[in-house]
Coordinates of C-alpha atoms and ligand atoms in Angstrom, one line a residue:
X26 CA -4.5 -9.5 -6.4
X27 CA -1.6 -11.0 -4.4
X28 CA 1.8 -9.3 -4.2
X29 CA 5.0 -11.3 -3.9
X30 CA 8.7 -11.0 -3.0
X31 CA 11.7 -12.6 -4.5
X32 CA 11.4 -16.1 -2.9
X33 CA 7.7 -16.4 -3.8
X34 CA 8.4 -15.4 -7.4
X35 CA 11.1 -18.0 -7.7
X36 CA 8.6 -20.6 -6.3
X37 CA 6.0 -19.6 -8.9
X38 CA 8.5 -19.6 -11.8
X39 CA 10.1 -22.9 -10.7
X40 CA 6.7 -24.6 -10.3
X41 CA 5.7 -23.5 -13.8
X42 CA 8.9 -24.8 -15.3
X43 CA 9.4 -28.0 -13.3
X44 CA 5.9 -29.2 -12.4
X45 CA 4.0 -27.8 -15.4
X46 CA 6.8 -28.1 -17.8
X47 CA 6.7 -24.7 -19.5
X48 CA 10.3 -23.9 -20.2
X49 CA 11.9 -20.7 -18.7
X50 CA 12.8 -19.4 -22.2
X51 CA 9.1 -19.4 -23.1
X52 CA 8.3 -17.4 -19.9
X53 CA 11.0 -15.0 -20.9
X54 CA 9.7 -14.7 -24.4
X55 CA 6.2 -13.9 -22.9
X56 CA 7.8 -11.4 -20.5
X57 CA 9.5 -9.6 -23.3
X58 CA 6.3 -9.6 -25.4
X59 CA 4.3 -8.2 -22.5
X60 CA 6.7 -5.2 -22.3
X61 CA 6.7 -4.4 -26.0
X62 CA 2.9 -4.6 -26.0
X63 CA 2.9 -1.7 -23.5
X64 CA 5.6 0.2 -25.4
X65 CA 3.8 -0.1 -28.7
X66 CA 0.6 1.2 -27.1
X67 CA 2.3 4.2 -25.6
X68 CA 4.7 4.9 -28.5
X69 CA 2.9 3.8 -31.8
X70 CA 5.3 5.8 -33.9
X71 CA 7.9 3.3 -35.2
X72 CA 10.5 6.0 -35.6
X73 CA 10.8 6.2 -31.8
X74 CA 14.4 5.7 -30.8
X75 CA 14.5 3.1 -28.0
X76 CA 17.5 2.2 -25.8
X77 CA 17.3 -1.2 -24.1
X78 CA 19.9 -1.8 -21.3
X79 CA 20.4 -5.4 -20.5
X80 CA 22.2 -7.0 -17.5
X81 CA 23.5 -10.6 -17.1
X82 CA 20.6 -12.3 -15.3
X83 CA 17.1 -13.2 -16.4
X84 CA 16.1 -9.6 -16.2
X85 CA 18.7 -9.0 -18.9
X86 CA 17.3 -12.0 -20.8
X87 CA 13.9 -10.2 -21.0
X88 CA 15.9 -7.2 -22.4
X89 CA 17.3 -9.3 -25.3
X90 CA 13.7 -10.5 -26.2
X91 CA 12.4 -6.9 -26.0
X92 CA 15.1 -5.5 -28.3
X93 CA 14.7 -8.3 -30.9
X94 CA 10.9 -8.0 -30.9
X95 CA 11.0 -4.2 -31.2
X96 CA 13.4 -4.5 -34.2
X97 CA 10.9 -6.9 -35.8
X98 CA 8.1 -4.3 -35.3
X99 CA 10.3 -1.7 -37.1
X100 CA 11.4 0.5 -34.1
X101 CA 14.8 2.2 -34.0
X102 CA 16.4 0.1 -31.3
X103 CA 19.8 0.4 -29.5
X104 CA 20.6 -2.7 -27.4
X105 CA 23.3 -2.0 -24.8
X106 CA 24.5 -5.3 -23.4
X107 CA 26.0 -4.1 -20.1
X108 CA 28.0 -7.2 -19.2
X109 CA 30.7 -9.5 -20.8
X110 CA 29.2 -12.1 -23.0
X111 CA 30.6 -14.9 -20.8
X112 CA 28.7 -13.7 -17.8
X113 CA 25.3 -14.3 -19.5
X114 CA 24.0 -17.8 -18.7
X115 CA 20.9 -20.0 -18.7
X116 CA 17.7 -18.8 -20.3
X117 CA 19.2 -15.3 -20.8
X118 CA 22.0 -16.8 -22.7
X119 CA 19.6 -18.6 -25.0
X120 CA 17.9 -15.3 -25.9
X121 CA 21.2 -13.5 -26.2
X122 CA 22.3 -16.2 -28.7
X123 CA 19.0 -15.8 -30.6
X124 CA 19.6 -12.1 -30.8
X125 CA 23.2 -12.6 -32.0
X126 CA 22.1 -15.3 -34.5
X127 CA 19.8 -12.8 -36.0
X128 CA 22.8 -10.6 -36.5
X129 CA 21.1 -7.7 -34.8
X130 CA 23.4 -4.9 -33.6
X131 CA 24.5 -4.2 -30.0
X132 CA 26.3 -1.2 -28.6
X133 CA 29.2 -1.1 -26.2
X134 CA 28.5 0.1 -22.7
X135 CA 31.4 2.6 -22.9
X136 CA 29.6 4.2 -26.0
X137 CA 26.2 4.6 -24.3
X138 CA 24.6 7.8 -25.6
X139 CA 21.2 7.9 -23.9
X140 CA 20.7 11.5 -25.1
X141 CA 19.8 10.1 -28.5
X142 CA 17.1 7.9 -27.3
X143 CA 13.5 8.9 -26.7
X144 CA 12.6 5.9 -24.6
X145 CA 14.8 3.9 -22.2
X146 CA 14.0 0.3 -21.2
X147 CA 15.7 -0.8 -18.0
X148 CA 16.4 -4.6 -18.0
X149 CA 19.5 -4.4 -15.8
X150 CA 18.5 -5.9 -12.5
X151 CA 15.3 -7.6 -11.5
X152 CA 14.2 -9.6 -8.5
X153 CA 17.7 -11.1 -8.3
X154 CA 19.2 -7.9 -6.9
X155 CA 21.3 -8.4 -3.7
X156 CA 23.1 -5.6 -1.8
X157 CA 24.2 -2.3 -3.1
X158 CA 24.1 -1.8 -6.9
X159 CA 27.6 -2.4 -8.2
X160 CA 29.4 -1.0 -11.3
X161 CA 28.8 -0.8 -14.1
X162 CA 25.1 -0.7 -13.2
X163 CA 25.6 2.1 -10.6
X164 CA 26.9 4.6 -13.2
X165 CA 24.3 3.4 -15.8
X166 CA 21.4 4.0 -13.5
X167 CA 22.7 7.5 -12.8
X168 CA 22.8 8.0 -16.5
X169 CA 19.3 6.7 -17.0
X170 CA 17.9 8.9 -14.3
X171 CA 19.7 12.1 -15.6
X172 CA 18.8 11.4 -19.3
X173 CA 15.2 12.8 -18.7
X174 CA 13.6 10.3 -21.0
X175 CA 10.5 8.1 -20.7
X176 CA 11.7 5.1 -18.7
X177 CA 10.2 1.6 -18.6
X178 CA 11.4 -0.7 -15.8
X179 CA 11.2 -4.4 -16.7
X180 CA 9.7 -6.3 -13.8
X181 CA 11.0 -3.9 -11.2
X182 CA 13.2 -0.7 -11.4
X183 CA 16.8 -1.8 -11.1
X184 CA 18.1 -1.1 -7.6
X185 CA 14.8 -1.5 -5.8
X186 CA 14.6 -4.5 -3.5
X187 CA 11.6 -6.6 -4.5
X188 CA 11.0 -7.8 -0.9
X189 CA 10.9 -4.6 1.0
X190 CA 11.3 -1.6 -1.4
X191 CA 14.7 -0.7 0.0
X192 CA 17.0 1.4 -2.2
X193 CA 20.5 1.1 -0.8
X194 CA 22.5 3.4 -3.1
X195 CA 20.6 4.0 -6.3
X196 CA 17.7 2.8 -8.4
X197 CA 16.1 3.6 -11.7
X198 CA 13.3 6.1 -11.5
X199 CA 10.7 4.6 -13.8
X200 CA 7.7 6.2 -15.5
X201 CA 6.1 2.8 -15.9
X202 CA 7.0 -0.6 -14.5
X203 CA 5.8 -3.6 -16.5
X204 CA 5.9 -6.4 -14.0
X205 CA 5.3 -10.1 -14.4
X206 CA 2.8 -12.5 -12.8
X207 CA 2.3 -10.5 -9.6
X208 CA 3.2 -7.0 -8.4
X209 CA 6.2 -7.1 -6.1
X210 CA 6.0 -6.2 -2.4
X211 CA 8.8 -3.7 -2.9
X212 CA 6.5 -1.5 -5.0
X213 CA 4.6 -0.5 -1.9
X214 CA 7.2 -0.5 0.9
X215 CA 9.9 2.0 2.0
X216 CA 11.3 3.9 -1.0
X217 CA 9.8 1.6 -3.6
X218 CA 6.7 3.9 -4.3
X219 CA 9.1 6.7 -5.3
X220 CA 10.6 4.6 -8.1
X221 CA 8.0 2.4 -9.7
X222 CA 5.8 4.9 -11.5
X223 CA 2.7 3.4 -13.0
X224 CA 2.5 -0.4 -12.4
X225 CA 1.3 -2.7 -15.1
X226 CA 1.0 -6.3 -14.1
X227 CA 1.1 -8.8 -17.0
X228 CA 0.5 -12.4 -17.6
X229 CA 3.4 -14.6 -18.8
X230 CA 1.6 -18.0 -18.6
X231 CA 2.4 -18.6 -15.0
X232 CA -1.0 -19.9 -13.8
X233 CA -2.3 -17.7 -11.0
X234 CA -3.9 -20.6 -9.0
X235 CA -0.4 -21.8 -8.1
X236 CA -0.4 -19.3 -5.2
X237 CA -3.3 -21.2 -3.6
X238 CA -1.9 -24.6 -4.7
X239 CA 1.4 -23.9 -3.0
X240 CA -0.4 -22.4 0.0
X241 CA 1.7 -19.2 -0.2
X242 CA 0.4 -16.7 2.4
X243 CA 0.8 -13.6 0.4
X244 CA -0.5 -10.1 1.1
X245 CA -3.1 -8.7 -1.3
X246 CA -3.4 -5.4 -3.0
X247 CA -6.5 -3.4 -2.2
X248 CA -8.4 -2.6 -5.4
X249 CA -11.6 -0.8 -6.4
X250 CA -13.6 -4.1 -6.9
X251 CA -12.7 -5.2 -3.4
X252 CA -13.6 -1.8 -1.9
X253 CA -17.0 -1.9 -3.7
X254 CA -17.7 -5.4 -2.4
X255 CA -16.6 -4.4 1.1
X256 CA -19.0 -1.4 1.4
X257 CA -22.0 -2.3 3.6
X258 CA -25.2 -2.6 1.6
X259 CA -28.1 -0.4 2.7
X260 CA -31.6 -1.8 2.4
X261 CA -34.0 0.7 0.9
X262 CA -36.4 0.2 3.8
X263 CA -33.6 0.8 6.3
X264 CA -34.2 3.1 9.3
X265 CA -31.6 4.7 11.6
X266 CA -31.7 1.8 14.0
X267 CA -30.4 -0.5 11.3
X268 CA -27.4 1.7 10.4
X269 CA -25.9 1.6 13.9
X270 CA -24.9 4.0 16.6
X271 CA -21.3 5.1 16.9
X272 CA -19.9 6.5 20.1
X273 CA -16.8 8.7 19.8
X274 CA -14.9 9.3 23.1
X275 CA -12.2 11.9 22.9
X276 CA -11.3 15.6 22.7
X277 CA -9.5 17.9 25.1
X278 CA -8.9 21.6 25.5
X279 CA -6.0 21.3 23.0
X280 CA -7.8 19.1 20.4
X281 CA -11.4 20.2 19.8
X282 CA -11.5 19.3 16.1
X283 CA -10.4 15.7 16.1
X284 CA -13.5 14.0 17.7
X285 CA -15.6 16.3 15.5
X286 CA -13.9 15.0 12.3
X287 CA -14.4 11.4 13.4
X288 CA -18.0 11.9 14.3
X289 CA -18.8 13.8 11.1
X290 CA -17.0 11.2 9.0
X291 CA -19.2 8.5 10.6
X292 CA -22.5 10.3 10.4
X293 CA -22.0 11.7 6.8
X294 CA -21.1 8.3 5.4
X295 CA -24.2 6.4 6.7
X296 CA -24.1 5.7 10.5
X297 CA -27.6 6.0 11.8
X298 CA -26.6 7.9 14.9
X299 CA -23.4 9.3 16.3
X300 CA -22.8 10.3 19.9
X301 CA -19.8 12.4 20.9
X302 CA -18.5 12.0 24.5
X303 CA -16.2 15.0 25.2
X304 CA -14.9 16.8 28.3
X305 CA -17.7 19.2 29.5
X306 CA -15.4 22.2 29.3
X307 CA -15.1 21.9 25.5
X308 CA -18.7 20.8 25.0
X309 CA -19.8 24.4 24.2
X310 CA -17.2 24.6 21.4
X311 CA -17.7 21.2 20.0
X312 CA -21.5 21.1 20.0
X313 CA -22.2 24.0 17.5
X314 CA -19.7 22.4 15.0
X315 CA -21.5 19.1 15.0
X316 CA -25.1 19.6 15.7
X317 CA -26.0 16.5 13.8
X318 CA -24.6 14.4 16.7
X319 CA -25.9 13.5 20.1
X320 CA -23.7 14.5 23.1
X321 CA -22.5 13.2 26.4
X322 CA -20.5 15.8 28.2
X323 CA -18.1 14.0 30.5
X324 CA -16.4 15.0 33.8
X325 CA -13.3 17.0 33.1
X326 CA -10.0 17.7 34.8
X327 CA -8.1 20.7 33.5
X328 CA -9.7 20.4 30.1
X329 CA -9.0 16.6 29.7
X330 CA -11.4 13.7 30.2
X331 CA -11.5 12.2 33.6
X332 CA -12.1 8.4 33.7
X333 CA -14.2 8.6 36.9
X334 CA -17.7 8.9 35.7
X335 CA -17.8 7.3 32.3
X336 CA -19.4 4.0 33.5
X337 CA -22.2 6.0 35.3
X338 CA -23.0 8.4 32.5
X339 CA -22.7 6.3 29.4
X340 CA -25.0 3.4 28.6
X341 CA -22.7 1.4 26.3
X342 CA -25.3 -1.1 25.3
X343 CA -26.7 1.6 22.9
X344 CA -23.7 1.5 20.6
X345 CA -22.5 -0.9 18.0
X346 CA -19.1 0.7 17.7
X347 CA -17.0 2.6 20.2
X348 CA -14.1 4.8 19.1
X349 CA -11.7 6.0 21.8
X350 CA -8.8 8.4 21.2
X351 CA -9.4 11.2 18.6
X352 CA -8.1 14.3 20.3
X353 CA -7.9 12.6 23.7
X354 CA -4.5 14.1 24.5
X355 CA -2.2 12.7 27.1
X356 CA -3.2 14.7 30.1
X357 CA -5.9 12.2 31.0
X358 CA -5.7 8.9 32.8
X359 CA -6.2 7.1 29.5
X360 CA -5.4 3.7 30.9
X361 CA -8.1 3.8 33.5
X362 CA -10.5 5.2 30.9
X363 CA -9.9 2.3 28.5
X364 CA -10.2 -0.1 31.4
X365 CA -13.6 1.4 32.5
X366 CA -14.8 1.3 28.9
X367 CA -13.7 -2.3 28.5
X368 CA -15.6 -3.3 31.7
X369 CA -18.8 -1.9 30.2
X370 CA -18.5 -3.3 26.7
X371 CA -20.0 -6.7 25.8
X372 CA -19.2 -7.4 22.2
X373 CA -19.2 -4.0 20.5
X374 CA -16.4 -3.3 18.1
X375 CA -13.8 -1.1 19.9
X376 CA -11.7 1.2 17.8
X377 CA -8.6 2.7 19.5
X378 CA -6.9 5.5 17.7
X379 CA -4.5 8.4 18.2
X380 CA -3.6 9.0 21.9
X381 CA -5.9 6.1 22.8
X382 CA -3.1 4.0 21.5
X383 CA -0.6 5.7 23.8
X384 CA -2.5 4.2 26.7
X385 CA -3.7 0.9 25.1
X386 CA -0.1 -0.5 25.2
X387 CA -0.6 -1.1 28.9
X388 CA -3.8 -3.1 28.4
X389 CA -2.9 -5.5 25.6
X390 CA -3.7 -8.6 27.7
X391 CA -7.1 -7.3 28.7
X392 CA -7.9 -6.3 25.1
X393 CA -6.9 -9.8 23.9
X394 CA -9.5 -11.4 26.1
X395 CA -12.3 -9.0 25.1
X396 CA -15.1 -10.8 23.3
X397 CA -15.7 -8.1 20.6
X398 CA -13.4 -7.0 17.8
X399 CA -10.6 -4.6 18.6
X400 CA -9.1 -2.3 15.9
X401 CA -5.9 -0.3 16.3
X402 CA -5.0 2.4 13.8
X403 CA -1.5 3.4 14.5
X404 CA 0.9 5.6 12.4
X405 CA 4.5 4.3 12.3
X406 CA 5.4 6.3 15.5
X407 CA 2.5 4.8 17.4
X408 CA 3.2 1.3 16.1
X409 CA 6.9 1.6 17.1
X410 CA 5.8 2.5 20.7
X411 CA 3.3 -0.3 20.8
X412 CA 5.7 -2.9 19.5
X413 CA 8.8 -1.7 21.4
X414 CA 10.7 -1.0 18.2
X415 CA 12.2 2.1 16.6
X416 CA 10.3 3.8 13.8
X417 CA 13.1 2.7 11.5
X418 CA 12.6 -0.9 12.4
X419 CA 8.8 -0.6 11.8
X420 CA 9.3 1.1 8.4
X421 CA 11.8 -1.4 7.3
X422 CA 9.5 -4.4 8.2
X423 CA 6.0 -3.0 7.9
X424 CA 4.3 -6.2 6.7
X425 CA 6.1 -8.4 9.3
X426 CA 5.7 -6.0 12.2
X427 CA 2.0 -5.6 11.5
X428 CA 1.4 -9.3 11.1
X429 CA 3.3 -10.2 14.3
X430 CA 1.5 -7.6 16.4
X431 CA -2.0 -8.3 15.1
X432 CA -1.5 -12.0 15.6
X433 CA 0.1 -11.8 19.1
X434 CA -2.6 -9.5 20.5
X435 CA -5.6 -10.7 18.5
X436 CA -6.5 -7.3 17.0
X437 CA -7.2 -5.8 13.6
X438 CA -4.5 -3.5 12.7
X439 CA -4.4 -0.6 10.3
X440 CA -0.8 0.5 10.0
X441 CA -0.9 3.9 8.5
X442 CA 1.7 5.7 6.3
X443 CA 2.3 6.0 2.6
X444 CA 0.7 2.7 1.5
X445 CA -1.1 1.6 4.6
X446 CA -1.4 -2.0 5.6
X447 CA -4.5 -3.8 6.9
X448 CA -3.9 -6.9 9.0
X449 CA -6.4 -9.3 10.6
X450 CA -5.7 -11.2 13.8
X451 CA -5.3 -14.4 11.6
X452 CA -2.6 -12.8 9.5
X453 CA -4.4 -11.9 6.3
X454 CA -3.0 -8.7 4.9
X455 CA -3.8 -6.0 2.3
X456 CA -1.8 -3.1 1.1
X457 CA -3.6 0.1 0.0
X458 CA -1.8 1.4 -3.1
X459 CA -3.9 4.6 -3.2
X460 CA -3.5 7.9 -1.5
X461 CA -1.2 10.9 -1.6
X462 CA 0.3 13.8 0.3
X463 CA -3.1 15.5 0.6
X464 CA -3.6 13.2 3.5
X465 CA -0.4 14.4 5.2
X466 CA -2.3 16.8 7.5
X467 CA -3.7 16.7 11.0
X468 CA -7.2 15.4 11.1
X469 CA -6.9 12.9 8.2
X470 CA -6.5 10.0 10.6
X471 CA -9.6 11.1 12.6
X472 CA -11.6 11.0 9.4
X473 CA -10.4 7.6 8.5
X474 CA -11.3 6.3 11.9
X475 CA -14.8 7.8 11.5
X476 CA -15.2 5.9 8.2
X477 CA -14.2 2.6 9.7
X478 CA -16.6 3.1 12.6
X479 CA -19.4 4.1 10.2
X480 CA -19.0 1.0 8.0
X481 CA -18.7 -1.4 11.0
X482 CA -21.9 0.1 12.5
X483 CA -23.7 -0.4 9.2
X484 CA -23.0 -4.1 9.4
X485 CA -19.7 -4.6 7.5
X486 CA -17.3 -7.2 8.8
X487 CA -14.3 -5.5 10.4
X488 CA -11.9 -6.4 7.6
X489 CA -14.4 -5.1 5.0
X490 CA -14.9 -1.9 6.9
X491 CA -11.2 -1.3 7.0
X492 CA -10.8 -2.1 3.2
X493 CA -13.7 0.2 2.2
X494 CA -12.6 3.0 4.6
X495 CA -9.0 3.0 3.4
X496 CA -9.9 2.9 -0.2
X497 CA -12.5 5.8 -0.1
X498 CA -10.3 7.9 2.1
X499 CA -7.3 7.6 -0.2
X500 CA -9.4 7.8 -3.4
X501 CA -10.9 11.1 -2.2
X502 CA -7.4 12.5 -1.6
X503 CA -6.3 11.5 -5.1
X504 CA -9.4 12.9 -6.8
X505 CA -9.4 16.2 -4.8
X506 CA -5.6 16.5 -5.2
X507 CA -6.0 16.3 -9.0
X508 CA -9.1 18.6 -9.1
X509 CA -7.5 21.3 -6.8
X510 CA -4.0 20.5 -5.5
X511 CA -2.7 18.3 -2.8
X512 CA -1.7 21.4 -0.8
X513 CA -5.2 22.5 0.2
X514 CA -7.3 19.5 0.8
X515 CA -8.8 19.5 4.3
X516 CA -10.2 16.7 6.4
X517 CA -13.7 18.1 5.9
X518 CA -13.2 18.0 2.1
X519 CA -12.4 14.3 2.3
X520 CA -15.6 13.7 4.3
X521 CA -17.6 15.7 1.8
X522 CA -16.1 13.9 -1.2
X523 CA -16.6 10.5 0.3
X524 CA -20.2 11.2 1.3
X525 CA -21.0 12.2 -2.3
X526 CA -19.3 9.3 -4.0
X527 CA -20.1 6.2 -2.0
Ligands
LIG608 N1 12.4 -18.1 -15.5 C1 12.2 -17.1 -14.7 O1 12.5 -17.2 -13.5 C2 11.8 -15.8 -15.2 C3 12.4 -14.6 -14.7 N2 12.1 -13.4 -15.3 C4 13.0 -12.3 -15.1 O2 14.1 -12.7 -14.3 C5 14.3 -11.8 -13.3 C6 15.0 -12.5 -12.2 O3 16.2 -13.0 -12.8 P1 17.4 -13.4 -11.9 O4 17.0 -14.3 -10.8 O5 18.4 -14.1 -12.9 O6 18.0 -12.1 -11.4 P2 18.3 -10.7 -12.0 O7 17.3 -9.8 -11.4 O8 18.4 -10.7 -13.5 O9 19.7 -10.3 -11.4 C7 20.7 -11.3 -11.3 C8 22.0 -10.7 -11.9 O10 22.2 -9.4 -11.3 C9 23.5 -9.4 -10.7 N3 23.4 -8.7 -9.5 C10 22.7 -9.0 -8.4 N4 22.8 -8.0 -7.5 C11 23.6 -7.1 -8.0 C12 24.0 -5.8 -7.6 N5 23.7 -5.4 -6.4 N6 24.8 -5.1 -8.4 C13 25.2 -5.5 -9.6 N7 24.8 -6.7 -10.1 C14 24.0 -7.5 -9.3 C15 23.9 -10.9 -10.5 O11 25.2 -11.0 -10.6 P3 26.0 -11.9 -9.6 O12 25.6 -11.5 -8.2 O13 25.6 -13.3 -10.0 O14 27.4 -11.6 -9.9 C16 23.2 -11.5 -11.7 O15 24.0 -11.4 -12.9 C17 13.0 -11.2 -13.0 O16 13.0 -10.0 -12.3 C18 12.3 -11.2 -14.3 O17 12.7 -10.0 -15.0 C19 11.2 -13.4 -16.5 O18 12.0 -13.6 -17.6 C20 10.2 -14.4 -16.4 C21 10.8 -15.8 -16.3
LIG609 K1 14.8 -3.9 -14.2

């Protein structure tokens, strides 16, 4: 499913109204009906007291439809029209008039008593929000949030910017957001995820094919179906040679676990063979932890990899995927190391992670001309360094920064963080809506890199490997977080869950 911002939503709505001829008031009626369908499913008892707060724009228009329809179904409704009558215009005014013509009651803003309601419906501000939330909405949002009731947001929680998830001064904290046509980008960016609650995307008769017709280049939301389709298939007659050989280069005296997590994640999710190339001084520690792997102990300077002998000791033609970076540390001459590896590679997929990314920034031109696929997996700090931006600038423009960087340097980019973003060199993007704080722990990223390498080695296209890896990694965290708690899930638990549920 695509996700859209304000301008794209306007294009879709306008196209439906002007080119197809379906009036805006019909779309609004459908939008209201979609919300009440959800409310009636969740609260079938007609005695439920429901407060609907409506603003002056089309989001408020949806609110008038919702209040009227809920009355007709017999609910105990309180409509609070939060603006002067004269401020309500266009399609919203039509539905306001319909409501008034039915002689249905409204309450004054100054009399708002949300304590009496069991359910609150927020139809104050939608995709038309600009700038900081102004009065009277600011105070109303504070009241909604402190009322401690079940809250539905209509289309988007009021106060959340639909383009980038920014919350400038306040926003409604929704339990459920019933959104129209497409989920909004802001649900998955910046503060947005903290406000939207469960997202239900509904049809209001805007035909979905308009996205293609208007050639809108929208990011997509990663879903289970996509992840299933992306997982490499395994022929029953397959042997280890068919499932690829992953090489993991990394580790140092300080980080002995990271390369092990990557290697185990790759091997335990289907790679035919995994080789670990680590500094020889940590080899005796690493080997017993990962006896399922093959090993190449590499020359070592003070516990960190030395670049000098890698071309002599490693036969790179044996590998389908080369991962460089987990646990590498910064004591090594990483730039020379990457250069030596690049000299040896022909068209293998090259995954650069963790401190590998610290050094890769010096070699972007060389990496761009490399024949095989290159994958970068930065967290926001690493992305900021690579792109020459601050972390704040990256976080405020995650989609744009990722697209620009991946396109400019011809790489596949997985920008990690809460709601990670996958970007191809040609600019296709997916947001992963799954995952939780169980992944906020050292080693999680190393596991994810191992999954990516595993799926590439088993024959998946790079973008599919990224989709499948991100989904399974995040899904495991959600499932284990529910089964145990998000406090105690370890990287090895994630590997174990994924390996049993692929
Ligand atoms: N036909 C369609 O297109 C359909 C659209 N649909 C619905 O319409 C929604 C988009 O509607 P929209 O474009 O009218 O904007 P909306 O979100 O109601 O806000 C505009 C109002 O808010 C005000 N305002 C703005 N910023 C503010 C602030 N910071 N603080 C305070 N006030 C602020 C602004 O005031 P102004 O700036 O003009 O003074 C204006 O009055 C969309 O989310 C969906 O729910 C559905 O019905 C399906 C069909
Ligand atoms: K809203």
